[in-house]
mmCIF file of C-alpha atoms in Angstrom:
data_model
loop_
_atom_site.group_PDB
_atom_site.id
_atom_site.type_symbol
_atom_site.label_atom_id
_atom_site.label_comp_id
_atom_site.label_asym_id
_atom_site.label_seq_id
_atom_site.Cartn_x
_atom_site.Cartn_y
_atom_site.Cartn_z
ATOM 1 C CA UNK A 256 -23.370 27.474 49.798
ATOM 2 C CA UNK A 257 -20.117 26.369 48.584
ATOM 3 C CA UNK A 258 -21.218 22.832 48.439
ATOM 4 C CA UNK A 259 -24.196 23.889 46.304
ATOM 5 C CA UNK A 260 -21.899 25.775 43.793
ATOM 6 C CA UNK A 261 -19.575 22.728 43.560
ATOM 7 C CA UNK A 262 -22.676 20.743 42.691
ATOM 8 C CA UNK A 263 -23.695 23.073 39.987
ATOM 9 C CA UNK A 264 -20.149 23.742 38.591
ATOM 10 C CA UNK A 265 -19.880 19.739 38.230
ATOM 11 C CA UNK A 266 -22.967 19.483 36.418
ATOM 12 C CA UNK A 267 -22.367 22.036 33.874
ATOM 13 C CA UNK A 268 -18.958 20.313 33.199
ATOM 14 C CA UNK A 269 -20.481 17.023 32.812
ATOM 15 C CA UNK A 270 -23.216 18.438 30.384
ATOM 16 C CA UNK A 271 -20.488 20.309 28.353
ATOM 17 C CA UNK A 272 -18.458 16.931 28.171
ATOM 18 C CA UNK A 273 -21.423 15.067 26.718
ATOM 19 C CA UNK A 274 -22.373 17.839 24.198
ATOM 20 C CA UNK A 275 -18.788 17.578 22.849
ATOM 21 C CA UNK A 276 -18.894 13.994 22.620
ATOM 22 C CA UNK A 277 -22.331 13.914 20.708
ATOM 23 C CA UNK A 278 -20.913 16.562 18.307
ATOM 24 C CA UNK A 279 -17.771 14.696 17.505
ATOM 25 C CA UNK A 280 -19.478 11.312 17.200
ATOM 26 C CA UNK A 281 -22.216 12.452 14.838
ATOM 27 C CA UNK A 282 -20.047 11.707 11.713
ATOM 28 C CA UNK A 283 -20.142 8.187 12.494
ATOM 29 C CA UNK A 284 -23.943 7.855 11.701
ATOM 30 C CA UNK A 285 -25.207 11.091 10.086
ATOM 31 C CA UNK A 286 -22.431 12.402 8.252
ATOM 32 C CA UNK A 287 -19.200 11.593 6.341
ATOM 33 C CA UNK A 288 -15.827 10.632 7.787
ATOM 34 C CA UNK A 289 -14.048 13.460 5.819
ATOM 35 C CA UNK A 290 -16.189 16.106 7.448
ATOM 36 C CA UNK A 291 -18.460 16.938 4.558
ATOM 37 C CA UNK A 292 -22.144 17.046 5.022
ATOM 38 C CA UNK A 293 -24.334 14.230 3.780
ATOM 39 C CA UNK A 294 -27.792 15.344 2.097
ATOM 40 C CA UNK A 295 -29.663 12.523 3.170
ATOM 41 C CA UNK A 296 -29.782 11.007 -0.274
ATOM 42 C CA UNK A 297 -26.229 9.808 -0.409
ATOM 43 C CA UNK A 298 -25.014 12.930 -2.453
ATOM 44 C CA UNK A 299 -22.158 15.176 -1.391
ATOM 45 C CA UNK A 300 -21.873 18.758 -2.369
ATOM 46 C CA UNK A 301 -19.483 20.197 0.133
ATOM 47 C CA UNK A 302 -16.074 18.553 -0.181
ATOM 48 C CA UNK A 303 -15.254 18.741 -4.060
ATOM 49 C CA UNK A 304 -13.006 15.716 -3.533
ATOM 50 C CA UNK A 305 -15.351 13.257 -5.437
ATOM 51 C CA UNK A 306 -13.398 11.043 -7.684
ATOM 52 C CA UNK A 307 -14.175 9.392 -10.978
ATOM 53 C CA UNK A 308 -14.684 5.940 -10.663
ATOM 54 C CA UNK A 309 -12.015 3.996 -12.746
ATOM 55 C CA UNK A 310 -13.036 0.760 -14.343
ATOM 56 C CA UNK A 311 -9.998 -1.633 -15.075
ATOM 57 C CA UNK A 312 -10.678 -3.180 -18.657
ATOM 58 C CA UNK A 313 -8.802 -6.359 -19.815
ATOM 59 C CA UNK A 314 -7.686 -6.483 -23.074
ATOM 60 C CA UNK A 315 -5.989 -9.247 -24.980
ATOM 61 C CA UNK A 316 -3.481 -8.030 -27.591
ATOM 62 C CA UNK A 317 -1.620 -9.947 -30.320
ATOM 63 C CA UNK A 318 1.689 -10.997 -29.185
ATOM 64 C CA UNK A 319 3.560 -11.617 -32.622
ATOM 65 C CA UNK A 320 1.920 -9.273 -35.296
ATOM 66 C CA UNK A 321 4.820 -6.730 -36.019
ATOM 67 C CA UNK A 322 4.630 -3.825 -36.416
ATOM 68 C CA UNK A 323 1.184 -3.578 -35.253
ATOM 69 C CA UNK A 324 1.505 -5.240 -31.935
ATOM 70 C CA UNK A 325 4.151 -7.656 -30.373
ATOM 71 C CA UNK A 326 5.902 -8.832 -26.973
ATOM 72 C CA UNK A 327 9.438 -7.914 -26.633
ATOM 73 C CA UNK A 328 11.804 -10.409 -25.116
ATOM 74 C CA UNK A 329 11.533 -8.722 -21.662
ATOM 75 C CA UNK A 330 7.563 -8.931 -21.683
ATOM 76 C CA UNK A 331 6.844 -5.518 -22.581
ATOM 77 C CA UNK A 332 4.289 -5.010 -25.315
ATOM 78 C CA UNK A 333 4.818 -2.391 -28.356
ATOM 79 C CA UNK A 334 3.628 -1.797 -31.671
ATOM 80 C CA UNK A 335 1.300 0.635 -33.484
ATOM 81 C CA UNK A 336 -1.998 -0.889 -32.222
ATOM 82 C CA UNK A 337 -0.705 -0.763 -28.550
ATOM 83 C CA UNK A 338 0.447 2.745 -28.907
ATOM 84 C CA UNK A 339 -3.002 3.922 -30.218
ATOM 85 C CA UNK A 340 -4.770 2.104 -27.480
ATOM 86 C CA UNK A 341 -2.632 3.794 -24.797
ATOM 87 C CA UNK A 342 -3.531 7.242 -26.342
ATOM 88 C CA UNK A 343 -7.213 6.440 -26.516
ATOM 89 C CA UNK A 344 -6.872 5.277 -22.715
ATOM 90 C CA UNK A 345 -5.286 8.694 -21.690
ATOM 91 C CA UNK A 346 -8.346 10.305 -23.104
ATOM 92 C CA UNK A 347 -10.681 8.183 -20.889
ATOM 93 C CA UNK A 348 -10.066 8.748 -17.266
ATOM 94 C CA UNK A 349 -12.770 6.464 -16.532
ATOM 95 C CA UNK A 350 -10.887 3.528 -17.734
ATOM 96 C CA UNK A 351 -7.622 1.724 -17.010
ATOM 97 C CA UNK A 352 -6.750 -0.603 -19.954
ATOM 98 C CA UNK A 353 -4.630 -3.696 -18.882
ATOM 99 C CA UNK A 354 -3.258 -5.838 -21.548
ATOM 100 C CA UNK A 355 -2.338 -9.692 -21.753
ATOM 101 C CA UNK A 356 -0.001 -10.530 -24.768
ATOM 102 C CA UNK A 357 -1.176 -13.701 -26.438
ATOM 103 C CA UNK A 358 -1.376 -15.470 -29.821
ATOM 104 C CA UNK A 359 -4.285 -15.224 -32.138
ATOM 105 C CA UNK A 360 -6.089 -18.270 -31.243
ATOM 106 C CA UNK A 361 -6.059 -17.350 -27.356
ATOM 107 C CA UNK A 362 -7.084 -13.934 -28.289
ATOM 108 C CA UNK A 363 -10.288 -15.009 -29.586
ATOM 109 C CA UNK A 364 -10.919 -17.679 -27.035
ATOM 110 C CA UNK A 365 -10.458 -15.195 -24.479
ATOM 111 C CA UNK A 366 -13.035 -12.868 -25.996
ATOM 112 C CA UNK A 367 -15.391 -15.773 -26.552
ATOM 113 C CA UNK A 368 -15.184 -16.753 -22.890
ATOM 114 C CA UNK A 369 -15.691 -13.340 -21.489
ATOM 115 C CA UNK A 370 -12.337 -13.068 -20.012
ATOM 116 C CA UNK A 371 -11.286 -10.155 -22.450
ATOM 117 C CA UNK A 372 -13.458 -6.992 -23.105
ATOM 118 C CA UNK A 373 -11.738 -6.523 -26.105
ATOM 119 C CA UNK A 374 -9.347 -8.457 -28.630
ATOM 120 C CA UNK A 375 -6.667 -5.923 -30.093
ATOM 121 C CA UNK A 376 -5.548 -7.300 -33.294
ATOM 122 C CA UNK A 377 -5.567 -6.942 -36.960
ATOM 123 C CA UNK A 378 -8.969 -8.266 -37.631
ATOM 124 C CA UNK A 379 -10.644 -7.935 -40.994
ATOM 125 C CA UNK A 380 -14.372 -7.263 -40.899
ATOM 126 C CA UNK A 381 -16.768 -9.936 -42.025
ATOM 127 C CA UNK A 382 -20.419 -11.122 -41.431
ATOM 128 C CA UNK A 383 -19.536 -13.942 -39.185
ATOM 129 C CA UNK A 384 -17.642 -11.691 -37.056
ATOM 130 C CA UNK A 385 -20.122 -8.901 -37.006
ATOM 131 C CA UNK A 386 -22.573 -11.387 -35.663
ATOM 132 C CA UNK A 387 -20.398 -12.371 -32.987
ATOM 133 C CA UNK A 388 -18.655 -9.200 -31.787
ATOM 134 C CA UNK A 389 -18.921 -5.491 -31.626
ATOM 135 C CA UNK A 390 -16.932 -3.352 -34.308
ATOM 136 C CA UNK A 391 -16.226 0.004 -33.470
ATOM 137 C CA UNK A 392 -16.769 2.970 -35.888
ATOM 138 C CA UNK A 393 -13.088 3.644 -36.384
ATOM 139 C CA UNK A 394 -10.503 1.174 -37.297
ATOM 140 C CA UNK A 395 -7.462 0.766 -35.318
ATOM 141 C CA UNK A 396 -5.193 0.717 -38.484
ATOM 142 C CA UNK A 397 -4.911 -1.002 -41.842
ATOM 143 C CA UNK A 398 -2.813 -2.752 -44.280
ATOM 144 C CA UNK A 399 -1.737 -1.336 -47.828
ATOM 145 C CA UNK A 400 -2.210 -3.987 -50.499
ATOM 146 C CA UNK A 401 -0.921 -4.057 -53.788
ATOM 147 C CA UNK A 402 0.298 -6.347 -56.415
ATOM 148 C CA UNK A 403 3.854 -7.565 -56.932
ATOM 149 C CA UNK A 404 4.047 -7.364 -60.783
ATOM 150 C CA UNK A 405 6.594 -8.623 -63.209
ATOM 151 C CA UNK A 406 8.737 -5.848 -64.280
ATOM 152 C CA UNK A 407 8.184 -6.276 -68.283
ATOM 153 C CA UNK A 408 4.707 -4.440 -67.651
ATOM 154 C CA UNK A 409 6.337 -1.494 -65.955
ATOM 155 C CA UNK A 410 5.539 0.785 -68.629
ATOM 156 C CA UNK A 411 1.760 -0.147 -68.906
ATOM 157 C CA UNK A 412 0.828 -1.076 -65.381
ATOM 158 C CA UNK A 413 0.916 1.297 -62.483
ATOM 159 C CA UNK A 414 -2.582 0.965 -61.112
ATOM 160 C CA UNK A 415 -5.108 -1.951 -60.669
ATOM 161 C CA UNK A 416 -7.298 -0.763 -63.370
ATOM 162 C CA UNK A 417 -4.349 -0.895 -65.922
ATOM 163 C CA UNK A 418 -3.473 -4.483 -64.672
ATOM 164 C CA UNK A 419 -7.197 -5.486 -65.453
ATOM 165 C CA UNK A 420 -7.125 -3.576 -68.808
ATOM 166 C CA UNK A 421 -4.261 -5.409 -69.835
ATOM 167 C CA UNK A 422 -5.914 -8.802 -69.332
ATOM 168 C CA UNK A 423 -3.208 -10.057 -66.739
ATOM 169 C CA UNK A 424 -3.558 -12.849 -64.435
ATOM 170 C CA UNK A 425 -3.475 -12.865 -60.534
ATOM 171 C CA UNK A 426 -2.070 -15.726 -58.293
ATOM 172 C CA UNK A 427 -5.088 -17.648 -56.926
ATOM 173 C CA UNK A 428 -7.000 -15.914 -54.070
ATOM 174 C CA UNK A 429 -8.191 -17.635 -50.815
ATOM 175 C CA UNK A 430 -12.231 -17.483 -50.954
ATOM 176 C CA UNK A 431 -12.343 -16.505 -47.286
ATOM 177 C CA UNK A 432 -9.656 -13.934 -47.417
ATOM 178 C CA UNK A 433 -9.904 -10.043 -47.596
ATOM 179 C CA UNK A 434 -8.387 -9.669 -51.152
ATOM 180 C CA UNK A 435 -11.040 -11.995 -52.689
ATOM 181 C CA UNK A 436 -13.841 -9.859 -51.734
ATOM 182 C CA UNK A 437 -11.905 -6.698 -52.785
ATOM 183 C CA UNK A 438 -11.344 -8.319 -56.252
ATOM 184 C CA UNK A 439 -14.667 -9.711 -56.605
ATOM 185 C CA UNK A 440 -16.263 -6.112 -55.927
ATOM 186 C CA UNK A 441 -14.006 -4.582 -58.378
ATOM 187 C CA UNK A 442 -15.155 -6.922 -61.074
ATOM 188 C CA UNK A 443 -18.917 -6.255 -60.235
ATOM 189 C CA UNK A 444 -18.062 -2.479 -60.550
ATOM 190 C CA UNK A 445 -15.932 -2.918 -63.760
ATOM 191 C CA UNK A 446 -17.236 -5.810 -65.827
ATOM 192 C CA UNK A 447 -15.754 -4.765 -68.860
ATOM 193 C CA UNK A 448 -12.202 -4.908 -67.513
ATOM 194 C CA UNK A 449 -12.551 -7.753 -65.109
ATOM 195 C CA UNK A 450 -9.495 -9.146 -63.127
ATOM 196 C CA UNK A 451 -8.614 -12.677 -63.964
ATOM 197 C CA UNK A 452 -8.207 -14.488 -60.903
ATOM 198 C CA UNK A 453 -9.394 -17.898 -59.302
ATOM 199 C CA UNK A 454 -10.054 -19.139 -55.863
ATOM 200 C CA UNK A 455 -7.298 -21.408 -54.301
ATOM 201 C CA UNK A 456 -5.510 -22.355 -51.325
ATOM 202 C CA UNK A 457 -3.435 -20.045 -49.116
ATOM 203 C CA UNK A 458 -0.106 -19.855 -50.629
ATOM 204 C CA UNK A 459 2.727 -18.117 -48.968
ATOM 205 C CA UNK A 460 3.643 -14.384 -50.538
ATOM 206 C CA UNK A 461 7.307 -15.517 -51.006
ATOM 207 C CA UNK A 462 6.058 -18.413 -53.107
ATOM 208 C CA UNK A 463 3.711 -16.418 -55.088
ATOM 209 C CA UNK A 464 6.319 -13.838 -56.034
ATOM 210 C CA UNK A 465 8.474 -16.622 -57.448
ATOM 211 C CA UNK A 466 5.628 -17.629 -59.567
ATOM 212 C CA UNK A 467 5.306 -14.143 -61.083
ATOM 213 C CA UNK A 468 9.276 -14.194 -61.604
ATOM 214 C CA UNK A 469 8.624 -17.534 -63.450
ATOM 215 C CA UNK A 470 6.049 -16.123 -65.727
ATOM 216 C CA UNK A 471 3.225 -18.760 -64.203
ATOM 217 C CA UNK A 472 1.516 -15.361 -63.001
ATOM 218 C CA UNK A 473 1.304 -11.785 -64.000
ATOM 219 C CA UNK A 474 1.006 -10.340 -60.300
ATOM 220 C CA UNK A 475 0.725 -11.520 -56.796
ATOM 221 C CA UNK A 476 -1.528 -9.738 -54.243
ATOM 222 C CA UNK A 477 0.054 -8.899 -50.913
ATOM 223 C CA UNK A 478 0.616 -6.319 -48.167
ATOM 224 C CA UNK A 479 3.330 -3.957 -48.754
ATOM 225 C CA UNK A 480 5.074 -4.926 -45.587
ATOM 226 C CA UNK A 481 5.434 -8.402 -46.925
ATOM 227 C CA UNK A 482 6.649 -7.386 -50.309
ATOM 228 C CA UNK A 483 9.166 -5.353 -48.553
ATOM 229 C CA UNK A 484 10.418 -7.879 -46.192
ATOM 230 C CA UNK A 485 10.770 -10.545 -48.963
ATOM 231 C CA UNK A 486 12.017 -8.312 -51.853
ATOM 232 C CA UNK A 487 15.675 -8.829 -50.933
ATOM 233 C CA UNK A 488 15.576 -12.484 -50.634
ATOM 234 C CA UNK A 489 12.985 -13.839 -53.131
ATOM 235 C CA UNK A 490 13.588 -11.201 -55.893
ATOM 236 C CA UNK A 491 17.203 -10.433 -55.823
ATOM 237 C CA UNK A 492 17.346 -10.091 -59.485
ATOM 238 C CA UNK A 493 14.760 -7.123 -59.177
ATOM 239 C CA UNK A 494 12.245 -8.426 -61.526
ATOM 240 C CA UNK A 495 9.329 -7.424 -59.768
ATOM 241 C CA UNK A 496 7.870 -4.087 -58.867
ATOM 242 C CA UNK A 497 5.114 -3.090 -56.487
ATOM 243 C CA UNK A 498 1.510 -1.355 -57.241
ATOM 244 C CA UNK A 499 -0.203 -0.161 -54.315
ATOM 245 C CA UNK A 500 -4.183 0.228 -54.795
ATOM 246 C CA UNK A 501 -5.886 -0.348 -51.423
ATOM 247 C CA UNK A 502 -5.933 -0.253 -47.797
ATOM 248 C CA UNK A 503 -7.772 -3.072 -45.849
ATOM 249 C CA UNK A 504 -8.942 -1.566 -42.574
ATOM 250 C CA UNK A 505 -8.439 -3.580 -39.334
ATOM 251 C CA UNK A 506 -10.122 -3.557 -36.241
ATOM 252 C CA UNK A 507 -10.276 -4.299 -32.575
ATOM 253 C CA UNK A 508 -13.100 -6.646 -31.559
ATOM 254 C CA UNK A 509 -15.164 -6.138 -28.586
ATOM 255 C CA UNK A 510 -17.796 -8.306 -26.636
ATOM 256 C CA UNK A 511 -21.416 -7.672 -27.408
ATOM 257 C CA UNK A 512 -21.991 -6.353 -23.864
ATOM 258 C CA UNK A 513 -19.456 -3.463 -24.275
ATOM 259 C CA UNK A 514 -21.596 -0.898 -25.888
ATOM 260 C CA UNK A 515 -20.491 1.890 -23.867
ATOM 261 C CA UNK A 516 -16.993 1.229 -23.649
ATOM 262 C CA UNK A 517 -16.935 1.112 -27.593
ATOM 263 C CA UNK A 518 -19.030 4.336 -27.786
ATOM 264 C CA UNK A 519 -16.403 5.961 -25.518
ATOM 265 C CA UNK A 520 -13.535 4.615 -27.290
ATOM 266 C CA UNK A 521 -14.877 5.727 -30.743
ATOM 267 C CA UNK A 522 -15.155 9.261 -29.161
ATOM 268 C CA UNK A 523 -11.541 9.469 -28.514
ATOM 269 C CA UNK A 524 -10.546 7.738 -31.747
ATOM 270 C CA UNK A 525 -12.303 10.594 -33.681
ATOM 271 C CA UNK A 526 -10.232 13.136 -31.607
ATOM 272 C CA UNK A 527 -6.991 11.345 -32.469
ATOM 273 C CA UNK A 528 -8.144 11.062 -36.239
ATOM 274 C CA UNK A 529 -9.065 14.529 -36.369
ATOM 275 C CA UNK A 530 -6.109 16.191 -34.943
ATOM 276 C CA UNK A 531 -3.899 13.883 -36.922
ATOM 277 C CA UNK A 532 -2.183 11.978 -34.180
ATOM 278 C CA UNK A 533 -3.378 8.642 -35.845
ATOM 279 C CA UNK A 534 -1.473 9.657 -39.139
ATOM 280 C CA UNK A 535 1.509 10.328 -37.186
ATOM 281 C CA UNK A 536 1.561 6.982 -35.377
ATOM 282 C CA UNK A 537 1.243 5.179 -38.561
ATOM 283 C CA UNK A 538 3.982 6.960 -40.340
ATOM 284 C CA UNK A 539 6.223 6.183 -37.541
ATOM 285 C CA UNK A 540 5.385 2.324 -37.190
ATOM 286 C CA UNK A 541 4.463 1.685 -40.971
ATOM 287 C CA UNK A 542 6.504 4.126 -42.760
ATOM 288 C CA UNK A 543 3.332 5.689 -44.516
ATOM 289 C CA UNK A 544 -0.089 6.898 -43.312
ATOM 290 C CA UNK A 545 -2.320 4.024 -43.960
ATOM 291 C CA UNK A 546 -5.452 6.010 -43.141
ATOM 292 C CA UNK A 547 -5.423 7.889 -46.416
ATOM 293 C CA UNK A 548 -5.503 4.685 -48.269
ATOM 294 C CA UNK A 549 -9.013 3.534 -47.090
ATOM 295 C CA UNK A 550 -11.048 5.307 -49.573
#
């Protein structure tokens, strides 16, 4: 009898061990390693530990375009464009933006080859670029344009319209440049006070300022940042003054394949525009709110 009882007890113990082994091993095939249940279709409703898949996005950024973007001697990146894109990245947990600071030529080459998803720089909009790249809805920033005018016109000229009304002459404008298009559009809209200018080769802003001082021309179109930088050395006699009139929008260019990325970035940019963050960043880096000059 004792012998039979021992045999039965041994069988029960073996059965229990097998059952426990099957229960513990079931997660290897029919369930998840973290102990949550699998619904059979790959979904997981039990754990609450699911994480957003983060896509790393490689972007090229201009290394020598201060204050928009630039590389410091230690290799770190800084500038208004860089700060804005960082703020955008913080609002998009599904992405991690990674940057390579390169010159303008390498920026475009990297975008064209597919190395970069985006080229972060101060790019103007034109039809050729629109055919090759995606433009977002919101510009990254812009540059305030104006005219360095001979001071003898100070009492008469404080706007672009007044400059044109006086029949004053601008320095030559590069036909492929942004300002050539702006002035051409102005003349189309204001045929009675058309600006006097002609197309010509690219001439350094400092040289154009000298021409105005010498009286060869009455005004030279340039960015306010250029005027501020050159004023002390080129115009020590204070013979010029600056008339702002327009802000040229500048853009980040994206690969044609990045439609979802652009849509997501536009959503973040709208939020930063609406809450005033973009204006604050612009004032910090440029000294003025560039966004208010767009219209």
